Short mmCIF file of C-alpha atoms in Angstrom, two decimals:
data_model
loop_
_atom_site.label_atom_id
_atom_site.label_comp_id
_atom_site.label_asym_id
_atom_site.label_seq_id
_atom_site.Cartn_x
_atom_site.Cartn_y
_atom_site.Cartn_z
CA UNK A 4 54.28 -62.48 55.90
CA UNK A 5 57.68 -61.15 56.98
CA UNK A 6 56.56 -59.19 60.04
CA UNK A 7 60.07 -58.26 61.16
CA UNK A 8 60.92 -56.68 57.80
CA UNK A 9 57.58 -54.86 57.69
CA UNK A 10 58.06 -53.43 61.18
CA UNK A 11 61.66 -52.47 60.47
CA UNK A 12 60.76 -50.60 57.29
CA UNK A 13 57.80 -48.82 58.83
CA UNK A 14 60.01 -47.78 61.74
CA UNK A 15 61.97 -45.79 59.18
CA UNK A 16 58.71 -44.10 58.12
CA UNK A 17 57.97 -43.22 61.76
CA UNK A 18 61.37 -41.61 62.05
CA UNK A 19 60.55 -39.13 59.29
CA UNK A 20 59.14 -36.93 62.02
CA UNK A 21 55.85 -35.49 60.80
CA UNK A 22 53.88 -38.75 60.97
CA UNK A 23 51.77 -39.53 63.99
CA UNK A 24 52.85 -42.90 65.44
CA UNK A 25 49.26 -44.16 65.48
CA UNK A 26 48.82 -43.35 61.78
CA UNK A 27 51.88 -45.45 60.92
CA UNK A 28 50.76 -48.26 63.26
CA UNK A 29 47.32 -48.25 61.64
CA UNK A 30 48.95 -48.47 58.20
CA UNK A 31 51.09 -51.38 59.44
CA UNK A 32 47.99 -53.24 60.64
CA UNK A 33 46.32 -52.65 57.29
CA UNK A 34 49.31 -54.08 55.42
CA UNK A 35 49.48 -57.05 57.78
CA UNK A 36 45.78 -57.90 57.99
CA UNK A 37 43.93 -56.69 54.87
CA UNK A 38 42.89 -59.33 52.32
CA UNK A 39 45.18 -59.81 49.33
CA UNK A 40 42.97 -57.92 46.87
CA UNK A 41 43.06 -54.81 49.10
CA UNK A 42 46.85 -54.73 48.86
CA UNK A 43 46.94 -54.87 45.05
CA UNK A 44 46.74 -51.55 43.19
CA UNK A 45 46.07 -49.62 46.37
CA UNK A 46 44.60 -46.14 45.97
CA UNK A 47 45.69 -43.70 48.73
CA UNK A 48 42.34 -41.92 48.53
CA UNK A 49 40.42 -45.18 48.95
CA UNK A 50 42.63 -46.05 51.92
CA UNK A 51 41.85 -42.61 53.38
CA UNK A 52 38.10 -43.15 52.97
CA UNK A 53 38.16 -46.63 54.48
CA UNK A 54 40.36 -45.80 57.47
CA UNK A 55 39.39 -42.21 58.23
CA UNK A 56 42.92 -40.99 57.46
CA UNK A 57 43.27 -37.43 56.09
CA UNK A 58 43.94 -37.64 52.35
CA UNK A 59 47.18 -35.67 52.39
CA UNK A 60 48.52 -37.83 55.21
CA UNK A 61 47.51 -40.99 53.32
CA UNK A 62 49.37 -39.86 50.19
CA UNK A 63 52.51 -39.06 52.18
CA UNK A 64 52.27 -42.39 54.00
CA UNK A 65 52.19 -44.34 50.74
CA UNK A 66 55.07 -42.36 49.23
CA UNK A 67 57.27 -42.80 52.29
CA UNK A 68 56.26 -46.47 52.49
CA UNK A 69 57.31 -46.86 48.83
CA UNK A 70 60.63 -45.23 49.59
CA UNK A 71 61.09 -47.60 52.56
CA UNK A 72 60.28 -50.68 50.45
CA UNK A 73 56.94 -51.52 52.08
CA UNK A 74 54.93 -50.88 48.90
CA UNK A 75 55.83 -50.53 45.23
CA UNK A 76 54.49 -48.22 42.52
CA UNK A 77 52.06 -49.69 39.97
CA UNK A 78 51.26 -47.42 37.02
CA UNK A 79 48.35 -47.75 34.62
CA UNK A 80 46.75 -45.87 31.74
CA UNK A 81 42.98 -46.18 32.10
CA UNK A 82 40.89 -46.85 29.00
CA UNK A 83 38.06 -44.28 28.99
CA UNK A 84 35.65 -46.73 27.36
CA UNK A 85 35.94 -49.87 29.48
CA UNK A 86 38.12 -48.89 32.45
CA UNK A 87 40.97 -51.28 31.67
CA UNK A 88 44.14 -50.68 33.70
CA UNK A 89 46.82 -50.85 30.99
CA UNK A 90 50.00 -51.32 32.95
CA UNK A 91 53.30 -49.67 32.15
CA UNK A 92 56.40 -51.37 33.49
CA UNK A 93 58.76 -48.43 33.15
CA UNK A 94 56.95 -45.88 35.27
CA UNK A 95 56.60 -42.39 33.84
CA UNK A 96 59.26 -42.94 31.20
CA UNK A 97 56.82 -45.08 29.19
CA UNK A 98 54.10 -42.44 29.13
CA UNK A 99 55.35 -40.71 26.01
CA UNK A 100 53.62 -43.33 23.86
CA UNK A 101 49.97 -44.33 23.37
CA UNK A 102 48.81 -47.51 25.08
CA UNK A 103 46.51 -50.02 23.39
CA UNK A 104 43.32 -51.34 24.98
CA UNK A 105 42.88 -54.89 23.71
CA UNK A 106 39.27 -55.03 24.88
CA UNK A 107 38.13 -51.97 22.92
CA UNK A 108 40.85 -52.18 20.25
CA UNK A 109 41.62 -48.48 20.52
CA UNK A 110 44.78 -46.48 21.16
CA UNK A 111 44.62 -44.68 24.50
CA UNK A 112 46.85 -41.58 24.72
CA UNK A 113 48.22 -41.15 28.25
CA UNK A 114 47.02 -37.82 29.66
CA UNK A 115 48.64 -37.44 33.04
CA UNK A 116 45.97 -35.03 34.27
CA UNK A 117 43.11 -37.42 33.54
CA UNK A 118 43.76 -41.08 32.83
CA UNK A 119 47.09 -42.21 34.27
CA UNK A 120 46.49 -43.80 37.65
CA UNK A 121 49.19 -44.23 40.28
CA UNK A 122 48.56 -47.21 42.57
CA UNK A 123 50.66 -49.22 45.00
CA UNK A 124 51.20 -52.95 45.55
CA UNK A 125 52.53 -54.34 48.79
CA UNK A 126 56.17 -55.36 48.32
CA UNK A 127 56.69 -59.15 48.40
CA UNK A 128 59.47 -58.72 50.96
CA UNK A 129 56.95 -57.07 53.31
CA UNK A 130 54.05 -59.44 52.65
CA UNK A 131 53.45 -62.03 49.95
CA UNK A 132 49.99 -61.92 48.35
CA UNK A 133 48.60 -64.14 45.63
CA UNK A 134 49.14 -61.46 42.98
CA UNK A 135 52.88 -62.00 43.44
CA UNK A 136 52.57 -65.68 42.45
CA UNK A 137 50.93 -66.77 39.18
CA UNK A 138 50.27 -70.25 40.57
CA UNK A 139 47.94 -68.81 43.21
CA UNK A 140 45.82 -66.79 40.81
CA UNK A 141 42.35 -67.93 39.81
CA UNK A 142 40.67 -66.75 36.61
CA UNK A 143 37.13 -66.47 37.99
CA UNK A 144 38.23 -64.72 41.17
CA UNK A 145 41.09 -62.54 39.93
CA UNK A 146 40.73 -61.79 36.21
CA UNK A 147 38.65 -58.64 36.65
CA UNK A 148 41.01 -57.30 39.31
CA UNK A 149 43.94 -57.84 36.94
CA UNK A 150 42.26 -56.36 33.86
CA UNK A 151 40.46 -53.29 35.20
CA UNK A 152 41.21 -50.19 37.24
CA UNK A 153 40.13 -50.48 40.89
CA UNK A 154 38.71 -46.95 40.59
CA UNK A 155 35.92 -47.73 38.10
CA UNK A 156 32.70 -46.50 39.72
CA UNK A 157 30.08 -48.39 37.71
CA UNK A 158 31.32 -51.98 37.55
CA UNK A 159 28.20 -53.49 35.95
CA UNK A 160 29.87 -54.13 32.59
CA UNK A 161 32.98 -55.43 34.34
CA UNK A 162 31.24 -57.86 36.67
CA UNK A 163 29.31 -59.33 33.73
CA UNK A 164 32.33 -59.62 31.43
CA UNK A 165 33.36 -63.11 32.49
CA UNK A 166 30.12 -64.46 33.97
CA UNK A 167 30.08 -67.56 31.76
CA UNK A 168 33.56 -68.53 30.54
CA UNK A 169 33.60 -71.39 28.07
CA UNK A 170 37.14 -72.41 29.06
CA UNK A 171 39.43 -71.14 31.79
CA UNK A 172 42.24 -72.17 34.08
CA UNK A 173 45.96 -71.83 34.75
CA UNK A 174 48.50 -73.16 32.26
CA UNK A 175 51.69 -74.29 34.05
CA UNK A 176 55.05 -73.17 32.69
CA UNK A 177 55.78 -74.95 29.40
CA UNK A 178 52.48 -76.86 29.48
CA UNK A 179 50.06 -77.51 26.64
CA UNK A 180 46.39 -77.64 27.64
CA UNK A 181 43.52 -78.94 25.51
CA UNK A 182 39.75 -78.96 25.78
CA UNK A 183 36.66 -80.06 23.87
CA UNK A 184 33.65 -77.80 24.27
CA UNK A 185 30.42 -76.89 22.52
CA UNK A 186 30.06 -73.28 21.38
CA UNK A 187 26.97 -71.44 20.19
CA UNK A 188 27.20 -68.81 17.42
CA UNK A 189 28.61 -65.50 18.64
CA UNK A 190 31.72 -63.43 19.27
CA UNK A 191 34.28 -64.66 21.81
CA UNK A 192 37.70 -63.80 23.21
CA UNK A 193 40.52 -65.67 24.88
CA UNK A 194 42.35 -63.46 27.38
CA UNK A 195 45.44 -63.45 29.59
CA UNK A 196 44.49 -60.98 32.36
CA UNK A 197 48.04 -60.75 33.76
CA UNK A 198 49.28 -59.32 30.48
CA UNK A 199 46.19 -57.53 29.19
CA UNK A 200 46.52 -59.83 26.15
CA UNK A 201 43.42 -60.82 24.21
CA UNK A 202 42.51 -62.50 20.92
CA UNK A 203 39.07 -62.62 19.31
CA UNK A 204 37.31 -65.41 17.45
CA UNK A 205 33.88 -65.83 15.89
CA UNK A 206 31.62 -68.87 16.00
CA UNK A 207 29.24 -69.08 13.04
CA UNK A 208 26.24 -71.27 12.37
CA UNK A 209 27.86 -73.32 9.61
CA UNK A 210 31.06 -71.90 8.13
CA UNK A 211 34.37 -72.27 9.97
CA UNK A 212 36.78 -74.82 11.35
CA UNK A 213 36.62 -77.02 14.43
CA UNK A 214 40.01 -76.31 16.04
CA UNK A 215 41.62 -73.23 17.58
CA UNK A 216 45.24 -73.12 18.77
CA UNK A 217 47.01 -70.56 20.96
CA UNK A 218 50.60 -69.95 22.00
CA UNK A 219 51.73 -67.71 24.87
CA UNK A 220 55.09 -66.12 24.04
CA UNK A 221 57.49 -63.74 25.79
CA UNK A 222 55.85 -60.77 27.45
CA UNK A 223 52.46 -62.46 27.38
CA UNK A 224 52.10 -62.13 23.61
CA UNK A 225 49.18 -64.30 22.57
CA UNK A 226 49.39 -65.92 19.12
CA UNK A 227 46.21 -67.37 17.64
CA UNK A 228 45.93 -69.84 14.75
CA UNK A 229 42.49 -69.30 13.20
CA UNK A 230 39.67 -66.97 14.18
CA UNK A 231 36.50 -68.58 12.79
CA UNK A 232 34.82 -71.71 14.08
CA UNK A 233 31.66 -73.56 13.17
CA UNK A 234 29.05 -73.81 15.91
CA UNK A 235 29.01 -77.05 17.84
CA UNK A 236 31.85 -79.16 19.19
CA UNK A 237 35.28 -77.49 18.93
CA UNK A 238 38.81 -78.39 19.99
CA UNK A 239 40.95 -75.69 21.67
CA UNK A 240 44.61 -75.83 22.72
CA UNK A 241 46.81 -73.42 24.66
CA UNK A 242 50.59 -73.86 24.74
CA UNK A 243 52.29 -71.78 27.44
CA UNK A 244 55.90 -71.27 26.37
CA UNK A 245 56.71 -69.03 29.34
CA UNK A 246 58.76 -70.09 32.35
CA UNK A 247 55.91 -69.17 34.69
CA UNK A 248 52.24 -70.16 34.93
CA UNK A 249 49.67 -68.06 33.11
CA UNK A 250 45.98 -67.56 33.91
CA UNK A 251 43.64 -67.65 30.91
CA UNK A 252 39.97 -67.66 30.05
CA UNK A 253 37.68 -67.73 27.00
CA UNK A 254 34.36 -65.91 27.23
CA UNK A 255 31.82 -63.83 25.31
CA UNK A 256 33.35 -60.71 23.75
CA UNK A 257 32.60 -57.72 26.05
CA UNK A 258 33.41 -55.14 23.35
CA UNK A 259 30.55 -53.09 21.83
CA UNK A 260 29.17 -54.95 18.83
CA UNK A 261 30.22 -52.40 16.18
CA UNK A 262 32.71 -49.56 15.65
CA UNK A 263 29.76 -47.16 15.63
CA UNK A 264 28.62 -48.39 19.05
CA UNK A 265 32.12 -47.97 20.45
CA UNK A 266 32.42 -44.45 19.02
CA UNK A 267 29.08 -43.51 20.56
CA UNK A 268 30.24 -44.87 23.91
CA UNK A 269 33.46 -42.85 23.78
CA UNK A 270 31.54 -39.68 22.89
CA UNK A 271 29.24 -40.28 25.83
CA UNK A 272 32.13 -40.78 28.23
CA UNK A 273 34.07 -37.74 27.06
CA UNK A 274 32.38 -35.49 29.61
CA UNK A 275 31.67 -38.10 32.27
CA UNK A 276 35.07 -39.10 33.65
CA UNK A 277 34.11 -37.81 37.08
CA UNK A 278 31.04 -40.03 37.11
CA UNK A 279 32.73 -43.10 35.65
CA UNK A 280 35.63 -43.25 38.11
CA UNK A 281 36.06 -42.85 41.82
CA UNK A 282 38.73 -40.33 42.66
CA UNK A 283 42.16 -41.81 42.06
CA UNK A 284 45.72 -40.62 42.60
CA UNK A 285 46.81 -39.18 39.24
CA UNK A 286 50.30 -38.61 37.90
CA UNK A 287 49.69 -34.85 37.97
CA UNK A 288 48.94 -35.07 41.68
CA UNK A 289 52.00 -37.26 42.17
CA UNK A 290 54.50 -34.94 40.49
CA UNK A 291 53.10 -31.91 42.34
CA UNK A 292 53.45 -33.62 45.73
CA UNK A 293 56.35 -32.45 47.87
CA UNK A 294 57.11 -35.92 49.24
CA UNK A 295 57.52 -37.34 45.72
CA UNK A 296 59.94 -34.57 44.76
CA UNK A 297 61.93 -35.08 47.95
CA UNK A 298 62.06 -38.88 47.85
CA UNK A 299 62.15 -39.84 44.17
CA UNK A 300 63.52 -36.76 42.36
CA UNK A 301 62.96 -36.80 38.56
CA UNK A 302 64.17 -40.29 37.75
CA UNK A 303 60.98 -41.28 35.93
CA UNK A 304 60.37 -38.36 33.57
CA UNK A 305 60.78 -39.21 29.85
CA UNK A 306 64.17 -38.07 28.60
CA UNK A 307 62.75 -36.79 25.31
CA UNK A 308 59.86 -34.34 25.20
CA UNK A 309 58.90 -34.44 28.87
CA UNK A 310 55.33 -34.90 30.07
CA UNK A 311 52.52 -32.65 28.87
CA UNK A 312 50.10 -31.38 31.51
CA UNK A 313 46.77 -29.94 30.41
CA UNK A 314 46.52 -27.69 33.47
CA UNK A 315 48.95 -26.89 36.26
CA UNK A 316 48.94 -24.01 38.73
CA UNK A 317 52.31 -22.29 39.09
CA UNK A 318 53.17 -19.94 41.96
CA UNK A 319 56.19 -17.64 42.23
CA UNK A 320 57.30 -15.67 45.27
CA UNK A 321 60.06 -13.15 45.82
CA UNK A 322 61.29 -11.19 48.82
CA UNK A 323 61.04 -7.43 48.54
CA UNK A 324 64.26 -5.60 49.29
CA UNK A 325 66.40 -8.63 50.06
CA UNK A 326 69.60 -6.76 49.17
CA UNK A 327 68.78 -4.03 51.68
CA UNK A 328 67.90 -6.76 54.19
CA UNK A 329 71.45 -8.13 54.10
CA UNK A 330 72.89 -4.62 54.41
CA UNK A 331 70.63 -3.73 57.33
CA UNK A 332 70.91 -6.95 59.34
CA UNK A 333 74.24 -8.39 58.31
CA UNK A 334 74.86 -11.58 56.40
CA UNK A 335 74.41 -14.10 59.23
CA UNK A 336 71.11 -12.81 60.58
CA UNK A 337 69.65 -12.08 57.15
CA UNK A 338 70.66 -15.53 55.88
CA UNK A 339 68.95 -17.15 58.88
CA UNK A 340 65.75 -15.17 58.27
CA UNK A 341 65.71 -16.04 54.58
CA UNK A 342 66.21 -19.71 55.46
CA UNK A 343 63.34 -19.54 57.95
CA UNK A 344 61.15 -17.98 55.27
CA UNK A 345 61.97 -20.85 52.88
CA UNK A 346 60.93 -23.34 55.56
CA UNK A 347 57.60 -21.58 56.07
CA UNK A 348 56.88 -21.52 52.34
CA UNK A 349 57.72 -25.19 51.95
CA UNK A 350 55.46 -26.22 54.84
CA UNK A 351 52.56 -24.07 53.62
CA UNK A 352 52.86 -25.44 50.08
CA UNK A 353 53.18 -29.09 51.15
CA UNK A 354 50.23 -28.84 53.55
CA UNK A 355 48.01 -27.88 50.62
CA UNK A 356 49.11 -30.62 48.25
CA UNK A 357 51.69 -28.64 46.32
CA UNK A 358 55.44 -28.86 45.94
CA UNK A 359 58.33 -26.43 45.87
CA UNK A 360 59.90 -26.84 42.44
CA UNK A 361 63.01 -24.76 43.06
CA UNK A 362 64.46 -21.70 44.72
CA UNK A 363 66.02 -18.95 42.63
CA UNK A 364 68.02 -16.68 44.91
CA UNK A 365 65.43 -15.51 47.43
CA UNK A 366 62.52 -16.53 45.18
CA UNK A 367 60.49 -19.73 45.16
CA UNK A 368 58.65 -21.54 42.36
CA UNK A 369 55.92 -23.96 43.45
CA UNK A 370 53.36 -26.11 41.64
CA UNK A 371 49.85 -27.28 42.51
CA UNK A 372 47.44 -29.62 40.71
CA UNK A 373 44.57 -27.09 40.98
CA UNK A 374 44.28 -23.32 41.56
CA UNK A 375 42.22 -23.13 44.78
CA UNK A 376 44.81 -24.65 47.15
CA UNK A 377 47.52 -22.58 45.45
CA UNK A 378 45.57 -19.39 46.10
CA UNK A 379 45.02 -20.40 49.71
CA UNK A 380 48.74 -21.17 50.09
CA UNK A 381 49.62 -17.74 48.69
CA UNK A 382 47.41 -15.96 51.20
CA UNK A 383 48.63 -18.02 54.14
CA UNK A 384 52.33 -17.67 53.27
CA UNK A 385 51.88 -13.92 52.81
CA UNK A 386 50.51 -13.71 56.34
CA UNK A 387 53.00 -16.10 57.97
CA UNK A 388 56.15 -14.70 56.36
CA UNK A 389 55.09 -11.19 57.37
CA UNK A 390 55.56 -12.26 60.98
CA UNK A 391 59.22 -13.18 60.43
CA UNK A 392 61.50 -10.19 60.84
CA UNK A 393 59.20 -7.90 58.85
CA UNK A 394 59.86 -9.83 55.64
CA UNK A 395 57.66 -8.83 52.72
CA UNK A 396 56.61 -11.21 49.94
CA UNK A 397 55.50 -10.53 46.38
CA UNK A 398 53.48 -13.45 44.96
CA UNK A 399 52.15 -14.31 41.50
CA UNK A 400 50.00 -17.21 40.24
CA UNK A 401 48.78 -18.51 36.90
CA UNK A 402 47.21 -21.78 35.70
CA UNK A 403 47.38 -23.48 32.32
CA UNK A 404 49.16 -26.12 30.22
CA UNK A 405 52.88 -26.78 30.55
CA UNK A 406 55.57 -29.42 30.15
CA UNK A 407 57.19 -31.37 32.99
CA UNK A 408 60.84 -32.14 32.27
CA UNK A 409 63.90 -33.64 33.91
CA UNK A 410 66.38 -30.79 34.35
CA UNK A 411 69.63 -31.54 36.16
CA UNK A 412 68.02 -34.60 37.77
CA UNK A 413 65.16 -32.52 39.16
CA UNK A 414 61.56 -32.22 38.01
CA UNK A 415 60.93 -28.80 36.47
CA UNK A 416 58.26 -27.11 34.35
CA UNK A 417 58.42 -25.07 31.16
CA UNK A 418 55.99 -23.25 28.90
CA UNK A 419 54.00 -20.06 28.62
CA UNK A 420 52.06 -20.82 31.80
CA UNK A 421 55.32 -20.68 33.76
CA UNK A 422 56.38 -17.49 31.97
CA UNK A 423 53.09 -15.75 32.73
CA UNK A 424 53.19 -16.79 36.40
CA UNK A 425 56.69 -15.29 36.70
CA UNK A 426 55.61 -12.07 34.93
CA UNK A 427 52.54 -11.77 37.14
CA UNK A 428 54.75 -12.06 40.22
CA UNK A 429 56.98 -9.33 38.82
CA UNK A 430 54.12 -6.78 38.87
CA UNK A 431 53.14 -7.57 42.47
CA UNK A 432 53.85 -4.98 45.13
CA UNK A 433 55.02 -5.61 48.67
CA UNK A 434 52.82 -8.09 50.60
CA UNK A 435 50.61 -8.42 47.54
CA UNK A 436 49.26 -11.45 45.68
CA UNK A 437 48.55 -11.12 41.96
CA UNK A 438 46.74 -13.92 40.16
CA UNK A 439 45.29 -14.26 36.68
CA UNK A 440 41.62 -14.75 35.86
CA UNK A 441 42.37 -18.44 35.28
CA UNK A 442 43.19 -18.79 38.98
CA UNK A 443 40.55 -16.41 40.34
CA UNK A 444 37.72 -18.02 38.34
CA UNK A 445 38.70 -21.64 39.03
CA UNK A 446 36.46 -23.97 41.09
CA UNK A 447 36.96 -23.41 44.81
CA UNK A 448 38.80 -20.09 44.47
CA UNK A 449 35.80 -17.99 45.46
CA UNK A 450 35.42 -20.03 48.66
CA UNK A 451 39.08 -19.43 49.53
CA UNK A 452 38.68 -15.69 49.02
CA UNK A 453 35.50 -15.62 51.10
CA UNK A 454 37.15 -17.52 53.94
CA UNK A 455 40.33 -15.42 54.07
CA UNK A 456 38.71 -12.08 53.16
CA UNK A 457 41.51 -10.33 51.26
CA UNK A 458 40.93 -6.94 49.66
CA UNK A 459 41.05 -7.41 45.89
CA UNK A 460 40.67 -5.52 42.62
CA UNK A 461 40.82 -6.55 38.97
CA UNK A 462 42.82 -4.84 36.24
CA UNK A 463 44.16 -5.50 32.76
CA UNK A 464 47.94 -5.78 32.92
CA UNK A 465 50.65 -5.62 30.26
CA UNK A 466 53.15 -8.40 30.93
CA UNK A 467 56.64 -8.43 29.47
CA UNK A 468 56.90 -10.97 26.64
CA UNK A 469 53.14 -11.64 26.58
CA UNK A 470 50.97 -10.35 23.72
CA UNK A 471 48.07 -8.09 24.62
CA UNK A 472 46.81 -7.46 28.14
CA UNK A 473 46.08 -10.09 30.77
CA UNK A 474 43.26 -9.94 33.30
CA UNK A 475 44.70 -10.09 36.83
CA UNK A 476 43.50 -9.68 40.40
CA UNK A 477 45.53 -7.91 43.09
CA UNK A 478 44.99 -8.98 46.69
CA UNK A 479 46.49 -7.19 49.67
#
């Protein structure tokens, strides 16, 4: 462990300003002392639960630690059927294409709201763990950690997947391994957990050969010669043509026994994602986090097509009478007040898990992963800005699908959801919040309204460029 480098990099995190020194010191101790498996695919929410750290602080700690080189991003598309963590080496840029789960043999579309998990590995320059070195990996101990998401809640099927391997080990670089073993009739797989590579073979009572040969090629591609063996004594070979060791294992096939069984399992899981997985840090939460926008900009968004979000909450603000403000106060004083108002909005948004997307003149566009914290932010910013030089905000909110894109090297959002949020803001009066039914009726919104007690009324509004009338709520 390179303690000096770790301390030096975390000192940079301390200097950010809003982190409590003890929180950073506690994080440093965790990185220095936690077992290797705890520092592989770290989940900020799990870290928060285990250490008693507030979730928002934990997320910001990990993002600033990634920026400082203490930890590194690790991205994975989670298979909804088995919980496999299908890694993507090119961050968000690779999420425009389906991933393939070799266990279930199904294409898994990446949905950044639901099944793309953002985790963190400790950087090898800060601390070396066995997951950095293939020679230190062990199939029985590490294969499940490599194959599956750490956020799977019910691990029964995972823990049983490799209970009785028929052959396993580590193949050194360039080595050819061989074994003789006796196999009973059944369905089997040989897997390379590091690469999520897997090949199936069947052992039958009588028909079939007696040898099975494998080659490991570039990128962990696994080539298999033959897929049917006769029960009894068989000869298996594995030739590792990589320049690094590879962990492998052959075991009973964990996939459901038929396509019908797999389809039934997927149907069952369709409405149970919350039960199947512990809460994990999703890409939607990442891209709507202020620290990510500040530290990493939009470097990872796919150049073509952007990223589709199923549901995002968009908030727009504008200052009432800003032109008169400059005339009344003079440029210098008015500019200072407007700048102070931007600072308040940014702090209020960031404290509730959102991010300021951009400023447009005296207006602000912000995004949130869910409506309730956005509604709370709107009510708090309306109150706080009103205390600054008698400034008056007009705020609008809407939630729905949109597209995240890289625009001028910054993350931005487009789509009808954004248009409606802007139009809703345009019909707001001074010191008024207008939100659509999609925001007002969302989980947690009623609790926010009860806690902050605004005076509200519903109406049907005609919005420019939007067909028909839209149900909105006005809060004063």
